[in-house]
Amino acid sequence: MQCSYFDAGRCRSCTLMGSPYTEQLAGKQSHCQALLSDHAALEWLEPIASQESAFRNKAKMVVSGTARNPTIGILDADGHGIDLRKCGVCSPGLRAVFPVVAHFIRLHRITPYDVPHRSGELKHIIVTESPDGDIMLRLVLRTDQLVPRIRKHLPDLLAELPQVKVVSVNLHPEHKAVLEGDREILLTEQSTLNMRVNGINLHLRPQSFFQTNSGMAAALYRQGRDWVNELAPGSVWDLYCGVGGFALHSAAPGRTVTGIEFSSEAIASARLSSDEAGLQGMQFEAGDATAFALAAEQSPDLVIVNPPRRGIGEELCGWLEASDVRHVVYSSCNAQSLARDLAALPSFTARRARVLDMFPQTTHYEVMVLLERAG
């Protein structure tokens, strides 16, 4: 893939841009194998490739410039906007939204936030596209001052972009390097974006997490489902379950599945998906994954973990070591923290691993490992 923004030095976010894709994928496989080289029994499955471009289903874009001439993209080192509306890793559905939003900003005099001067209102737009082509649009504002104006003129935006189903305003009053704030104001009747994956309808609320590559998310959940069904556990925990992707794919007659996620928004989405599908034996609870495990009276047969980049940590590793859990399916977006966690689980043997290229054109990737208790 070639990118004019990268070639011109305007954006270097995709650090592998221009490298042959086969080399990118082979490099990620080699990197992961080197980090997990201590696990001699590990069988490496073929890595799963992504499409090279237009794979992102979510864009977090900085709004800068002026109300008359807004930029949608990133900031340079001095805090000035660089427009990236034609970014080639974003899906065509995302790219179709950017110019319409820019026109909306101009037409209704919505002042972008000026980082160097700490003034203005609109900080970011966060756009997500479902596999069916529907859109969620979130506007991150410094205050609620412009909410009435946006609400008043929103029908015009929706008429021009009928694929936009969910619109919200996020309030982020602080001047710091955090993308969004805690308060969300929903502006549409529909509150969730339907993310249909492998025939399962996942519901994404504005502040919930979903993988940024829908094709790779589907492959990730299929791999987890296949390993779980092969082992046929009677009980499964999905820790860090998000909107319930792994948990819902693990549902089966006679099996109990419990999903734990800190975000109450994500748990509400997971419950809705489970109820709609009429699944039995499903339970979702909001809370800390490690605290839940430590307080539990019984261990499940199998645990799925899909933690943030920091990994599951020493405390949860210690609980797994002392538990009766027979198998762990570990999905990681950071092979370095994965390697550290596996070293803290000497009672488990890493049996299989698979790299999934969730983030082409960058050094990042997802890797799944199947662990089995030794002996």
CSV table of C-alpha atoms in Angstrom, one decimal:
chain,number,residue,atom,x,y,z
A,1,MET,CA,0.0,0.0,0.0
A,2,GLN,CA,1.2,3.5,-0.8
A,3,CYS,CA,0.0,6.6,1.0
A,4,SER,CA,0.5,10.2,-0.2
A,5,TYR,CA,0.3,11.5,3.3
A,6,PHE,CA,3.1,9.2,4.4
A,7,ASP,CA,5.2,9.9,1.3
A,8,ALA,CA,4.9,13.6,1.9
A,9,GLY,CA,5.9,13.3,5.5
A,10,ARG,CA,2.6,14.7,6.7
A,11,CYS,CA,1.6,11.6,8.7
A,12,ARG,CA,3.9,8.8,9.9
A,13,SER,CA,1.4,7.0,12.1
A,14,CYS,CA,1.6,3.8,9.9
A,15,THR,CA,5.2,3.1,10.5
A,16,LEU,CA,5.4,0.2,8.0
A,17,MET,CA,3.6,2.0,5.2
A,18,GLY,CA,5.2,1.2,1.8
A,19,SER,CA,6.7,-2.1,3.0
A,20,PRO,CA,5.5,-5.2,1.1
A,21,TYR,CA,2.6,-6.7,3.0
A,22,THR,CA,4.0,-10.2,2.9
A,23,GLU,CA,7.1,-8.9,4.7
A,24,GLN,CA,5.0,-7.1,7.3
A,25,LEU,CA,3.1,-10.3,8.1
A,26,ALA,CA,6.3,-12.4,8.2
A,27,GLY,CA,8.0,-9.9,10.5
A,28,LYS,CA,5.1,-9.9,13.0
A,29,GLN,CA,5.1,-13.7,13.0
A,30,SER,CA,8.9,-13.8,13.6
A,31,HIS,CA,8.6,-11.1,16.3
A,32,CYS,CA,6.0,-13.1,18.2
A,33,GLN,CA,7.8,-16.4,17.8
A,34,ALA,CA,11.0,-14.8,19.2
A,35,LEU,CA,9.1,-13.5,22.3
A,36,LEU,CA,7.5,-16.9,23.0
A,37,SER,CA,10.6,-18.9,22.1
A,38,ASP,CA,10.8,-20.4,25.6
A,39,HIS,CA,7.6,-22.4,24.9
A,40,ALA,CA,9.0,-25.5,23.1
A,41,ALA,CA,5.6,-27.3,22.9
A,42,LEU,CA,4.0,-24.4,21.1
A,43,GLU,CA,2.4,-25.2,17.7
A,44,TRP,CA,2.3,-22.2,15.4
A,45,LEU,CA,-0.8,-22.0,13.2
A,46,GLU,CA,-0.6,-20.0,9.9
A,47,PRO,CA,-1.0,-16.2,10.6
A,48,ILE,CA,-4.3,-14.7,9.4
A,49,ALA,CA,-3.7,-11.8,7.0
A,50,SER,CA,-5.9,-8.7,6.8
A,51,GLN,CA,-6.8,-6.7,3.7
A,52,GLU,CA,-3.9,-4.1,3.4
A,53,SER,CA,-6.0,-1.0,3.1
A,54,ALA,CA,-9.4,0.4,4.0
A,55,PHE,CA,-9.6,-2.0,6.9
A,56,ARG,CA,-10.3,0.3,9.8
A,57,ASN,CA,-13.9,0.5,11.0
A,58,LYS,CA,-13.1,3.3,13.5
A,59,ALA,CA,-11.4,6.6,13.1
A,60,LYS,CA,-10.5,9.0,16.0
A,61,MET,CA,-9.8,12.3,14.3
A,62,VAL,CA,-8.6,15.5,15.7
A,63,VAL,CA,-10.6,18.6,14.6
A,64,SER,CA,-8.5,21.7,14.3
A,65,GLY,CA,-8.2,24.9,12.2
A,66,THR,CA,-11.1,27.3,12.1
A,67,ALA,CA,-14.9,27.0,11.8
A,68,ARG,CA,-14.5,28.4,8.2
A,69,ASN,CA,-11.6,26.0,7.4
A,70,PRO,CA,-11.6,23.0,9.7
A,71,THR,CA,-9.1,20.2,9.4
A,72,ILE,CA,-10.0,16.6,10.3
A,73,GLY,CA,-7.0,14.4,11.0
A,74,ILE,CA,-4.0,14.8,13.4
A,75,LEU,CA,-1.9,17.6,14.9
A,76,ASP,CA,1.6,18.4,14.1
A,77,ALA,CA,4.4,19.0,16.7
A,78,ASP,CA,3.2,22.6,17.2
A,79,GLY,CA,-0.4,21.6,17.8
A,80,HIS,CA,-1.7,22.6,14.3
A,81,GLY,CA,-4.1,20.5,12.3
A,82,ILE,CA,-3.1,18.2,9.5
A,83,ASP,CA,-6.0,17.1,7.3
A,84,LEU,CA,-6.3,13.4,6.6
A,85,ARG,CA,-9.8,13.0,5.2
A,86,LYS,CA,-8.6,10.6,2.5
A,87,CYS,CA,-6.6,8.3,4.8
A,88,GLY,CA,-6.3,5.0,3.0
A,89,VAL,CA,-6.5,2.7,6.0
A,90,CYS,CA,-10.0,4.0,6.9
A,91,SER,CA,-12.9,2.3,5.2
A,92,PRO,CA,-14.7,4.0,2.4
A,93,GLY,CA,-17.7,4.4,4.7
A,94,LEU,CA,-15.6,6.4,7.2
A,95,ARG,CA,-14.1,8.5,4.5
A,96,ALA,CA,-17.5,9.4,3.2
A,97,VAL,CA,-18.4,11.0,6.5
A,98,PHE,CA,-15.5,13.3,6.9
A,99,PRO,CA,-16.3,15.9,4.2
A,100,VAL,CA,-19.9,16.1,5.3
A,101,VAL,CA,-18.9,16.7,8.9
A,102,ALA,CA,-16.5,19.4,7.7
A,103,HIS,CA,-19.3,21.1,5.8
A,104,PHE,CA,-21.5,20.8,8.9
A,105,ILE,CA,-18.8,22.5,11.0
A,106,ARG,CA,-18.5,25.4,8.5
A,107,LEU,CA,-22.2,25.8,8.0
A,108,HIS,CA,-23.1,26.0,11.6
A,109,ARG,CA,-20.0,27.8,12.9
A,110,ILE,CA,-18.7,25.1,15.2
A,111,THR,CA,-15.4,26.3,16.5
A,112,PRO,CA,-12.6,23.7,16.6
A,113,TYR,CA,-10.6,23.4,19.7
A,114,ASP,CA,-7.2,25.3,19.5
A,115,VAL,CA,-4.7,23.2,21.5
A,116,PRO,CA,-2.0,25.8,21.7
A,117,HIS,CA,-4.4,28.5,22.9
A,118,ARG,CA,-6.7,26.2,24.8
A,119,SER,CA,-9.8,27.8,23.2
A,120,GLY,CA,-12.7,26.6,21.0
A,121,GLU,CA,-15.1,23.7,21.4
A,122,LEU,CA,-14.9,20.8,19.0
A,123,LYS,CA,-11.9,18.6,19.9
A,124,HIS,CA,-12.4,15.3,18.1
A,125,ILE,CA,-14.8,13.3,16.0
A,126,ILE,CA,-15.0,9.5,16.5
A,127,VAL,CA,-16.6,7.6,13.7
A,128,THR,CA,-17.3,3.9,13.7
A,129,GLU,CA,-18.7,1.8,10.8
A,130,SER,CA,-20.5,-1.5,11.3
A,131,PRO,CA,-20.0,-4.5,8.9
A,132,ASP,CA,-23.4,-3.6,7.5
A,133,GLY,CA,-22.3,0.0,6.6
A,134,ASP,CA,-24.1,1.8,9.4
A,135,ILE,CA,-22.3,4.6,11.2
A,136,MET,CA,-21.9,5.9,14.8
A,137,LEU,CA,-20.7,9.5,15.0
A,138,ARG,CA,-19.5,11.0,18.3
A,139,LEU,CA,-18.5,14.7,18.6
A,140,VAL,CA,-16.1,15.4,21.5
A,141,LEU,CA,-16.7,18.9,22.8
A,142,ARG,CA,-15.1,21.0,25.6
A,143,THR,CA,-18.4,22.1,27.0
A,144,ASP,CA,-22.1,21.6,26.3
A,145,GLN,CA,-22.4,25.2,24.9
A,146,LEU,CA,-22.9,24.0,21.3
A,147,VAL,CA,-25.2,21.0,22.0
A,148,PRO,CA,-28.5,22.9,21.3
A,149,ARG,CA,-27.1,24.2,18.0
A,150,ILE,CA,-25.9,20.7,17.0
A,151,ARG,CA,-29.2,19.1,18.1
A,152,LYS,CA,-31.2,21.7,16.1
A,153,HIS,CA,-29.3,21.1,12.8
A,154,LEU,CA,-28.7,17.4,13.2
A,155,PRO,CA,-31.6,16.4,10.9
A,156,ASP,CA,-29.8,18.1,8.0
A,157,LEU,CA,-26.7,16.0,8.7
A,158,LEU,CA,-28.7,12.8,8.9
A,159,ALA,CA,-30.5,13.6,5.7
A,160,GLU,CA,-27.2,13.9,3.9
A,161,LEU,CA,-25.8,10.8,5.7
A,162,PRO,CA,-28.7,8.4,6.2
A,163,GLN,CA,-26.2,5.7,7.1
A,164,VAL,CA,-25.5,7.5,10.4
A,165,LYS,CA,-27.7,5.7,13.0
A,166,VAL,CA,-26.2,6.9,16.3
A,167,VAL,CA,-25.0,10.4,17.1
A,168,SER,CA,-23.7,11.6,20.5
A,169,VAL,CA,-21.8,14.4,22.1
A,170,ASN,CA,-19.0,13.5,24.5
A,171,LEU,CA,-18.0,16.3,27.0
A,172,HIS,CA,-14.2,16.5,27.6
A,173,PRO,CA,-13.6,19.8,29.5
A,174,GLU,CA,-10.0,19.1,30.5
A,175,HIS,CA,-6.9,20.1,28.6
A,176,LYS,CA,-5.0,16.9,28.6
A,177,ALA,CA,-4.0,14.1,26.2
A,178,VAL,CA,-7.1,12.0,26.7
A,179,LEU,CA,-9.4,11.4,23.8
A,180,GLU,CA,-12.8,11.7,25.6
A,181,GLY,CA,-14.5,12.5,28.8
A,182,ASP,CA,-16.9,10.6,31.0
A,183,ARG,CA,-20.2,12.3,30.1
A,184,GLU,CA,-22.0,11.2,26.9
A,185,ILE,CA,-25.1,13.0,25.6
A,186,LEU,CA,-27.1,10.9,23.1
A,187,LEU,CA,-28.7,12.9,20.3
A,188,THR,CA,-30.5,10.1,18.4
A,189,GLU,CA,-33.2,7.7,19.3
A,190,GLN,CA,-31.0,4.7,18.5
A,191,SER,CA,-28.4,4.2,21.1
A,192,THR,CA,-26.3,1.3,19.9
A,193,LEU,CA,-24.6,0.4,16.6
A,194,ASN,CA,-25.3,-3.1,15.4
A,195,MET,CA,-22.0,-4.9,14.8
A,196,ARG,CA,-22.9,-8.1,13.0
A,197,VAL,CA,-20.0,-10.6,13.3
A,198,ASN,CA,-20.3,-14.3,12.3
A,199,GLY,CA,-24.0,-14.1,12.4
A,200,ILE,CA,-24.0,-12.7,15.9
A,201,ASN,CA,-25.4,-9.2,16.4
A,202,LEU,CA,-23.2,-7.3,18.9
A,203,HIS,CA,-24.4,-4.0,20.2
A,204,LEU,CA,-21.9,-1.2,20.4
A,205,ARG,CA,-22.7,1.8,22.7
A,206,PRO,CA,-20.8,5.1,22.3
A,207,GLN,CA,-18.3,4.4,25.1
A,208,SER,CA,-17.8,0.7,24.5
A,209,PHE,CA,-14.7,-0.9,22.9
A,210,PHE,CA,-14.7,-2.9,19.7
A,211,GLN,CA,-11.9,-4.2,17.6
A,212,THR,CA,-10.9,-1.7,14.9
A,213,ASN,CA,-10.7,-4.3,12.1
A,214,SER,CA,-14.1,-6.1,11.6
A,215,GLY,CA,-12.6,-8.8,9.4
A,216,MET,CA,-10.0,-9.7,11.9
A,217,ALA,CA,-12.5,-9.4,14.8
A,218,ALA,CA,-14.6,-12.1,13.0
A,219,ALA,CA,-11.5,-14.3,12.6
A,220,LEU,CA,-10.5,-13.7,16.2
A,221,TYR,CA,-13.9,-14.8,17.5
A,222,ARG,CA,-14.1,-17.8,15.2
A,223,GLN,CA,-10.7,-19.0,16.4
A,224,GLY,CA,-11.8,-18.6,20.1
A,225,ARG,CA,-15.1,-20.4,19.3
A,226,ASP,CA,-13.3,-23.3,17.6
A,227,TRP,CA,-10.9,-23.9,20.5
A,228,VAL,CA,-13.6,-23.7,23.1
A,229,ASN,CA,-15.9,-26.1,21.2
A,230,GLU,CA,-13.1,-28.5,20.6
A,231,LEU,CA,-12.4,-28.6,24.4
A,232,ALA,CA,-16.1,-28.7,25.2
A,233,PRO,CA,-15.9,-27.2,28.7
A,234,GLY,CA,-19.0,-27.1,30.9
A,235,SER,CA,-18.2,-23.6,32.2
A,236,VAL,CA,-16.4,-20.7,30.7
A,237,TRP,CA,-15.4,-17.3,32.0
A,238,ASP,CA,-14.7,-14.5,29.5
A,239,LEU,CA,-12.7,-11.9,31.5
A,240,TYR,CA,-12.3,-8.4,29.9
A,241,CYS,CA,-15.3,-9.4,27.8
A,242,GLY,CA,-16.1,-6.0,26.3
A,243,VAL,CA,-19.4,-6.2,24.4
A,244,GLY,CA,-19.3,-10.0,24.7
A,245,GLY,CA,-17.7,-11.1,21.5
A,246,PHE,CA,-15.9,-14.2,22.8
A,247,ALA,CA,-18.6,-15.0,25.4
A,248,LEU,CA,-21.4,-15.0,22.8
A,249,HIS,CA,-19.3,-17.1,20.4
A,250,SER,CA,-18.7,-19.6,23.2
A,251,ALA,CA,-22.4,-20.2,23.9
A,252,ALA,CA,-23.6,-23.8,23.6
A,253,PRO,CA,-26.3,-26.1,25.0
A,254,GLY,CA,-25.5,-27.1,28.6
A,255,ARG,CA,-22.6,-24.7,28.9
A,256,THR,CA,-22.5,-21.8,31.3
A,257,VAL,CA,-20.7,-18.7,30.1
A,258,THR,CA,-19.9,-15.7,32.3
A,259,GLY,CA,-18.6,-12.4,31.0
A,260,ILE,CA,-16.9,-9.8,33.1
A,261,GLU,CA,-16.1,-6.3,32.0
A,262,PHE,CA,-15.4,-3.1,33.9
A,263,SER,CA,-17.6,-1.0,31.6
A,264,SER,CA,-21.2,-1.1,32.5
A,265,GLU,CA,-22.0,0.2,29.0
A,266,ALA,CA,-20.4,-2.8,27.4
A,267,ILE,CA,-22.1,-5.2,29.8
A,268,ALA,CA,-25.5,-3.7,28.9
A,269,SER,CA,-24.6,-4.2,25.3
A,270,ALA,CA,-23.6,-7.9,25.9
A,271,ARG,CA,-26.8,-8.6,27.8
A,272,LEU,CA,-28.9,-7.1,25.0
A,273,SER,CA,-27.1,-9.3,22.4
A,274,SER,CA,-27.6,-12.4,24.5
A,275,ASP,CA,-31.3,-11.7,25.0
A,276,GLU,CA,-31.9,-11.0,21.4
A,277,ALA,CA,-30.2,-14.2,20.4
A,278,GLY,CA,-32.2,-16.2,23.0
A,279,LEU,CA,-29.0,-17.8,24.4
A,280,GLN,CA,-29.2,-19.9,27.5
A,281,GLY,CA,-26.6,-20.1,30.3
A,282,MET,CA,-25.2,-16.6,29.7
A,283,GLN,CA,-24.4,-14.2,32.5
A,284,PHE,CA,-22.7,-10.8,32.2
A,285,GLU,CA,-21.6,-8.7,35.1
A,286,ALA,CA,-19.8,-5.3,35.4
A,287,GLY,CA,-16.7,-5.3,37.5
A,288,ASP,CA,-13.0,-5.8,37.7
A,289,ALA,CA,-11.9,-9.1,36.2
A,290,THR,CA,-9.2,-9.9,38.8
A,291,ALA,CA,-11.5,-9.0,41.7
A,292,PHE,CA,-14.2,-11.2,40.3
A,293,ALA,CA,-11.8,-14.2,40.0
A,294,LEU,CA,-10.4,-13.7,43.5
A,295,ALA,CA,-13.9,-13.5,45.1
A,296,ALA,CA,-15.3,-16.5,43.2
A,297,GLU,CA,-16.1,-19.7,45.2
A,298,GLN,CA,-15.5,-22.0,42.2
A,299,SER,CA,-13.3,-22.0,39.1
A,300,PRO,CA,-14.6,-22.6,35.6
A,301,ASP,CA,-13.3,-25.3,33.3
A,302,LEU,CA,-11.9,-22.7,30.8
A,303,VAL,CA,-11.0,-19.0,31.0
A,304,ILE,CA,-10.8,-16.6,28.1
A,305,VAL,CA,-8.8,-13.4,28.7
A,306,ASN,CA,-8.6,-10.5,26.3
A,307,PRO,CA,-6.9,-7.8,28.3
A,308,PRO,CA,-5.6,-4.3,27.4
A,309,ARG,CA,-2.0,-3.9,26.4
A,310,ARG,CA,-0.7,-4.2,30.0
A,311,GLY,CA,-1.8,-7.9,30.1
A,312,ILE,CA,-3.6,-9.7,32.9
A,313,GLY,CA,-1.0,-9.0,35.6
A,314,GLU,CA,0.7,-10.8,38.4
A,315,GLU,CA,-2.4,-11.1,40.7
A,316,LEU,CA,-4.7,-12.8,38.1
A,317,CYS,CA,-1.8,-15.0,37.0
A,318,GLY,CA,-1.4,-16.1,40.6
A,319,TRP,CA,-5.1,-16.9,40.8
A,320,LEU,CA,-5.0,-19.0,37.6
A,321,GLU,CA,-2.0,-20.9,39.0
A,322,ALA,CA,-3.8,-21.7,42.2
A,323,SER,CA,-7.2,-22.5,40.5
A,324,ASP,CA,-8.7,-25.6,39.0
A,325,VAL,CA,-8.9,-24.0,35.6
A,326,ARG,CA,-7.9,-26.6,32.9
A,327,HIS,CA,-7.5,-24.3,29.9
A,328,VAL,CA,-7.0,-20.6,29.1
A,329,VAL,CA,-7.6,-18.9,25.8
A,330,TYR,CA,-5.4,-15.8,25.8
A,331,SER,CA,-6.0,-13.1,23.2
A,332,SER,CA,-3.3,-10.4,23.3
A,333,CYS,CA,-2.7,-7.1,21.5
A,334,ASN,CA,0.8,-6.9,23.1
A,335,ALA,CA,3.1,-10.0,22.8
A,336,GLN,CA,5.5,-8.5,25.3
A,337,SER,CA,3.0,-8.4,28.1
A,338,LEU,CA,1.7,-11.8,26.9
A,339,ALA,CA,5.2,-13.3,27.3
A,340,ARG,CA,5.6,-11.9,30.8
A,341,ASP,CA,2.2,-13.3,31.8
A,342,LEU,CA,3.0,-16.8,30.4
A,343,ALA,CA,6.2,-16.8,32.4
A,344,ALA,CA,4.1,-16.3,35.5
A,345,LEU,CA,1.9,-19.3,34.6
A,346,PRO,CA,4.4,-22.3,34.9
A,347,SER,CA,1.5,-24.7,35.6
A,348,PHE,CA,0.2,-24.2,32.1
A,349,THR,CA,1.7,-25.3,28.8
A,350,ALA,CA,1.3,-23.1,25.7
A,351,ARG,CA,-0.1,-25.5,23.1
A,352,ARG,CA,-1.1,-23.4,20.1
A,353,ALA,CA,-0.6,-19.9,18.9
A,354,ARG,CA,-1.9,-17.8,16.0
A,355,VAL,CA,-1.0,-14.3,14.9
A,356,LEU,CA,-3.9,-12.2,13.4
A,357,ASP,CA,-2.9,-9.0,11.7
A,358,MET,CA,-5.4,-6.6,13.3
A,359,PHE,CA,-3.3,-3.6,12.4
A,360,PRO,CA,-1.7,-3.7,8.9
A,361,GLN,CA,0.9,-1.0,8.1
A,362,THR,CA,2.0,-0.9,11.7
A,363,THR,CA,4.1,-3.1,14.0
A,364,HIS,CA,1.1,-4.0,16.1
A,365,TYR,CA,-0.8,-7.3,15.8
A,366,GLU,CA,-3.1,-9.6,17.8
A,367,VAL,CA,-2.0,-13.1,18.9
A,368,MET,CA,-4.1,-15.9,20.4
A,369,VAL,CA,-2.6,-18.7,22.6
A,370,LEU,CA,-4.3,-21.8,23.9
A,371,LEU,CA,-2.9,-22.9,27.3
A,372,GLU,CA,-3.4,-26.2,28.9
A,373,ARG,CA,-2.7,-27.1,32.6
A,374,ALA,CA,0.3,-29.5,32.7
A,375,GLY,CA,-0.1,-33.0,34.1
